[in-house]
C-alpha cells in the first residue's frame, strides 16, 4: 500500500503504525506520530491500521529558540 | 535575595531569563547551562524526523523542573502554527506555546498578522500563548485582547546578536502593556539583556548568544547576572540623564592657591 510519510509517497508493508515504526527501525522514544492530522499516542500505535492514501507525519522535538 | 517573581499564565518564575535549546554544539551542554543560569523556561522546536538518521529527542536533555516552551518555528501561516501547537501539547509538552510565524527567510521577521490569528485560536483552547512579534503597540493591544499571556517583541533579527535595535518601540510596549513583555531575539551580550531589563522589560529570552558562546554555561550565568542587575536597577528607579554635567562633589574652593608663576 502507498502512504505519504513526511510529505513523500512511500510503499509500505506494515499494517499498523506500530509495525511501520518497527520496520523502519525508528526509536519510539521521542517519536511523535500524526496520522491523518490526528496525534496518535504511543500506546495506540499497534491499534491504528494504516490504509492506502493515509498521511503520516513522523516528528520529534529538536533544539530551537 | 529579595523575591521578585514573574507570573506568566498560571505559572510563577523566579528567573527572568528564558533560554533556548537551538545551536548547542553538544546537547549535554544544555543541562549545565540551565543549572548555571538558573533559567526556568526553555524553548524547543518540533521537526519531521530524518528517516535515515532516526530520532533525536531534545527533551531528554532538559531537567523535568524546567518549563518547556515549544515554538511553532517552521510555520508560515496561523493554521500551521495552530497545528504545531496542538501537536506539541498532545505530545506532552504542556500548555505553553511560543507562536513564531515566519514567511521571510532573509531577516526572519515574524508575520504579526498571522501571529495574531494564531493567538486568537490558541488562547481559546487554553494554551498559555507567548507570541513572538515585531514591536507594534496597536498589535500588542490586539494580542492582549485575544488572550496572549505575554508579548515577545524582537530586539533585533534572530541570531544577529545586535541588541536592542527596536528599543524605542519596545519602550512603548513596556509602558502600555498589561501582560508581561519578554524581549526575544537579537540580544547578543549580557549588557543588551541588562539594558532591556533596565527599561522595564519583564524578562528576556536568549538562545544564540548563550548556545554559541565558547562556554555556554558561563555565558548563561553572565546573562543571568545581567538580567538580575538590570531588573534591580529598574526597580530602584534610574536617575535621570542630563545634557550637561551635574557635579557630584562640591565645587566651592576652600584652599587658597598660591599665585601661579608664569612659565619661563
XYZ file of C-alpha atoms in Angstrom:
329
model
C 0.000 0.000 0.000
C 1.068 3.579 -0.581
C 1.003 6.215 2.134
C 2.515 9.671 2.437
C 5.209 9.903 5.103
C 6.557 13.356 5.912
C 5.397 14.606 2.536
C 6.871 11.755 0.482
C 4.897 8.909 -1.080
C 6.120 5.571 0.251
C 5.283 1.917 -0.364
C 4.951 0.107 2.922
C 4.353 -3.449 4.029
C 3.328 -2.502 7.567
C -0.346 -2.802 8.548
C -0.226 -0.640 11.668
C 1.703 2.380 12.902
C 3.466 0.123 15.399
C 4.683 -2.157 12.605
C 5.817 0.776 10.499
C 7.890 2.228 13.344
C 9.473 -1.188 13.959
C 10.131 -1.931 10.269
C 11.801 1.432 9.735
C 13.957 0.854 12.787
C 12.795 4.092 14.433
C 13.401 4.707 18.113
C 9.889 5.094 19.576
C 11.267 7.243 22.383
C 10.725 10.848 21.479
C 8.826 10.000 18.308
C 5.578 11.894 17.715
C 3.190 10.378 15.171
C 0.434 12.281 13.430
C -1.957 10.116 11.412
C -4.260 11.973 9.032
C -3.738 15.124 11.133
C -4.504 13.397 14.432
C -1.869 12.706 17.047
C -1.658 9.024 17.939
C -0.345 8.268 21.406
C 2.347 5.615 21.533
C 0.192 3.040 23.305
C -2.285 3.228 20.411
C 0.301 2.665 17.666
C -0.373 -1.109 17.406
C -4.134 -0.452 17.130
C -4.141 2.046 14.285
C -4.480 0.205 10.972
C -2.992 2.013 8.008
C -4.906 2.402 4.764
C -3.914 3.292 1.232
C -3.597 7.070 0.869
C -3.066 7.775 4.574
C -0.937 10.745 5.577
C 1.631 10.267 8.299
C 3.874 12.805 9.936
C 6.733 11.414 11.985
C 8.102 14.166 14.193
C 10.456 14.713 17.095
C 11.443 17.542 19.395
C 14.703 19.198 18.429
C 16.736 22.178 19.545
C 15.224 25.557 18.725
C 14.999 29.094 20.016
C 17.905 37.942 47.847
C 14.628 39.834 47.622
C 11.944 37.802 45.890
C 10.675 39.293 42.663
C 8.745 36.571 40.884
C 7.264 36.826 37.400
C 3.925 35.193 36.657
C 3.015 34.150 33.114
C -0.306 32.424 32.726
C -0.686 30.497 35.947
C 2.994 29.812 36.445
C 5.453 31.781 38.531
C 9.120 32.100 37.644
C 11.969 33.195 39.888
C 14.365 33.698 36.984
C 13.608 36.337 34.376
C 15.997 34.752 31.886
C 14.363 32.369 29.437
C 16.649 30.311 27.229
C 16.577 28.183 24.079
C 17.891 24.781 23.007
C 18.985 25.688 19.471
C 22.562 25.732 18.179
C 24.375 23.996 21.065
C 27.418 22.145 19.740
C 26.661 19.341 22.228
C 23.214 18.743 23.726
C 24.782 17.745 27.033
C 25.732 21.411 27.487
C 22.069 22.340 27.916
C 21.596 20.929 31.419
C 24.760 22.590 32.697
C 23.729 25.893 31.115
C 20.318 25.642 32.817
C 21.952 24.919 36.162
C 24.413 27.804 35.912
C 21.936 30.343 34.513
C 19.027 29.395 36.769
C 16.737 29.671 33.739
C 13.370 28.033 34.427
C 11.861 28.058 30.935
C 13.444 26.869 27.695
C 12.271 26.686 24.098
C 12.182 23.556 21.936
C 11.130 23.005 18.327
C 9.240 20.239 16.522
C 10.537 18.796 13.251
C 9.949 15.966 10.830
C 12.423 13.226 11.578
C 15.168 12.387 9.129
C 14.131 8.837 8.129
C 17.771 7.930 7.553
C 19.202 9.407 10.724
C 16.471 8.364 13.152
C 15.036 10.315 16.031
C 16.578 12.915 18.236
C 14.775 13.858 21.420
C 15.896 17.153 22.870
C 13.547 16.628 25.825
C 16.000 14.026 27.208
C 18.488 16.827 27.814
C 16.162 19.109 29.804
C 15.598 18.584 33.552
C 11.945 17.975 34.440
C 11.867 21.023 36.726
C 12.301 23.367 33.746
C 9.169 24.560 31.934
C 9.093 23.747 28.232
C 8.207 26.469 25.768
C 7.684 24.724 22.421
C 7.837 27.090 19.483
C 5.963 26.930 16.213
C 9.031 27.574 14.077
C 8.576 26.349 10.554
C 5.005 27.660 10.484
C 4.274 30.068 7.651
C 0.602 30.596 8.446
C -1.606 30.841 11.520
C -3.120 27.444 10.726
C 0.286 25.774 10.608
C 1.219 27.379 13.925
C -2.024 26.162 15.481
C -1.377 22.646 14.228
C 2.171 22.588 15.636
C 0.933 23.936 18.978
C -1.704 21.208 19.258
C 0.847 18.515 18.403
C 3.295 19.855 20.999
C 0.652 19.828 23.715
C -0.600 16.359 22.830
C 2.971 15.118 22.823
C 3.252 16.124 26.463
C 4.971 19.497 26.283
C 2.469 21.318 28.479
C 0.315 24.384 27.815
C 2.959 26.979 26.986
C 3.472 27.873 23.335
C 5.695 30.419 21.636
C 3.984 31.439 18.427
C 6.509 32.037 15.715
C 5.177 32.537 12.202
C 7.825 33.482 9.688
C 7.497 33.958 5.972
C 10.648 35.972 5.398
C 13.748 33.794 5.269
C 16.322 36.560 4.956
C 15.534 38.588 8.078
C 13.291 36.016 9.808
C 10.810 38.764 10.622
C 7.677 37.457 12.345
C 4.404 37.858 10.476
C 2.410 39.858 13.014
C -0.913 39.353 11.257
C -0.728 35.551 11.122
C 0.649 35.541 14.673
C -2.404 37.441 15.917
C -4.737 34.986 14.195
C -2.942 32.017 15.774
C -3.042 33.716 19.193
C -6.816 34.184 18.963
C -7.334 30.490 18.238
C -4.863 29.038 20.741
C -5.796 31.269 23.672
C -9.380 29.996 23.310
C -8.012 26.444 23.519
C -6.464 27.214 26.909
C -2.871 27.497 25.749
C -0.539 29.913 27.516
C 0.326 31.910 24.417
C 3.565 33.852 24.038
C 3.592 35.450 20.598
C 6.920 36.453 19.039
C 6.330 39.740 17.229
C 7.723 42.905 15.791
C 7.169 45.534 18.477
C 3.961 47.296 17.471
C 1.744 48.788 20.183
C -1.635 48.503 18.434
C -0.841 44.875 17.637
C 0.221 44.219 21.238
C -3.155 45.554 22.399
C -4.921 43.222 19.997
C -2.806 40.315 21.263
C -3.779 41.159 24.841
C -7.429 41.318 23.871
C -7.048 37.952 22.134
C -5.767 36.387 25.347
C -1.984 36.378 24.935
C -0.215 35.639 28.244
C 2.765 37.833 27.289
C 4.158 39.618 24.263
C 7.634 38.861 22.969
C 8.993 41.689 20.829
C 12.271 41.200 18.996
C 15.288 43.353 19.842
C 16.999 42.575 16.541
C 16.745 39.794 13.930
C 17.046 36.225 15.265
C 20.635 35.170 15.813
C 22.015 38.578 14.809
C 23.448 39.465 18.257
C 22.877 43.166 17.501
C 20.979 44.041 20.667
C 18.108 46.451 21.231
C 17.691 47.934 17.769
C 13.963 48.309 18.368
C 14.442 49.955 21.761
C 12.067 52.899 21.266
C 9.230 50.665 20.096
C 9.777 48.149 22.880
C 9.599 51.043 25.365
C 6.054 51.763 24.170
C 5.046 48.166 24.810
C 6.603 48.192 28.278
C 4.796 51.392 29.149
C 1.406 50.308 27.883
C 1.028 46.531 28.035
C -0.789 44.845 30.884
C 0.764 41.450 30.124
C 4.494 40.793 30.639
C 6.858 41.997 27.915
C 9.620 39.487 27.152
C 12.341 40.766 24.832
C 13.193 37.914 22.493
C 15.772 37.600 19.700
C 18.858 39.566 18.856
C 20.256 40.022 22.377
C 23.917 39.215 21.831
C 25.580 40.297 25.062
C 24.714 40.331 28.747
C 24.793 44.146 28.550
C 21.983 44.012 25.945
C 19.898 41.928 28.352
C 20.693 44.278 31.223
C 19.618 47.251 29.081
C 16.299 45.585 28.268
C 15.654 44.878 31.944
C 16.659 48.417 32.987
C 13.990 49.696 30.592
C 11.411 47.642 32.435
C 11.126 44.509 30.320
C 9.666 41.712 32.451
C 12.045 39.066 31.098
C 14.326 38.249 28.170
C 14.721 35.156 26.025
C 18.271 34.379 24.890
C 19.362 31.434 22.775
C 22.092 32.079 20.185
C 24.313 34.268 22.360
C 24.459 31.594 25.045
C 24.450 28.454 22.900
C 27.190 29.603 20.533
C 29.489 31.098 23.177
C 32.687 29.155 23.691
C 31.479 28.335 27.213
C 27.656 28.274 27.148
C 27.279 27.561 30.871
C 29.434 30.525 31.866
C 27.672 32.748 29.347
C 24.322 31.622 30.737
C 25.491 32.647 34.180
C 26.704 36.009 32.842
C 23.298 36.660 31.247
C 21.563 35.702 34.495
C 23.636 38.208 36.447
C 22.946 40.902 33.852
C 19.209 40.214 33.943
C 19.194 40.437 37.756
C 21.243 43.630 37.722
C 19.040 45.244 35.081
C 15.878 44.270 36.925
C 17.209 45.590 40.218
C 18.198 48.871 38.560
C 14.730 49.242 37.050
C 13.062 48.692 40.407
C 15.475 51.099 42.115
C 14.362 53.818 39.621
C 17.178 55.089 37.449
C 18.445 58.614 37.897
C 17.696 60.993 35.022
C 20.075 61.820 32.191
C 21.296 65.362 31.713
C 22.807 67.162 28.746
C 25.339 68.930 30.936
C 27.436 67.859 33.897
C 25.988 67.933 37.393
C 28.760 67.960 39.941
C 28.742 65.163 42.408
C 31.314 66.878 44.650
C 31.041 70.452 45.983
C 32.778 72.867 43.633
C 33.295 75.791 46.042
C 37.023 76.342 46.644
C 38.263 76.234 50.219
C 42.018 76.177 49.765
C 43.743 79.305 48.589
C 46.044 78.560 45.719
C 49.410 80.320 45.642
C 49.765 82.718 42.734
C 50.870 80.787 39.656
C 54.259 81.650 38.249
C 54.032 82.244 34.557
C 56.105 79.744 32.611
C 59.586 80.977 31.581
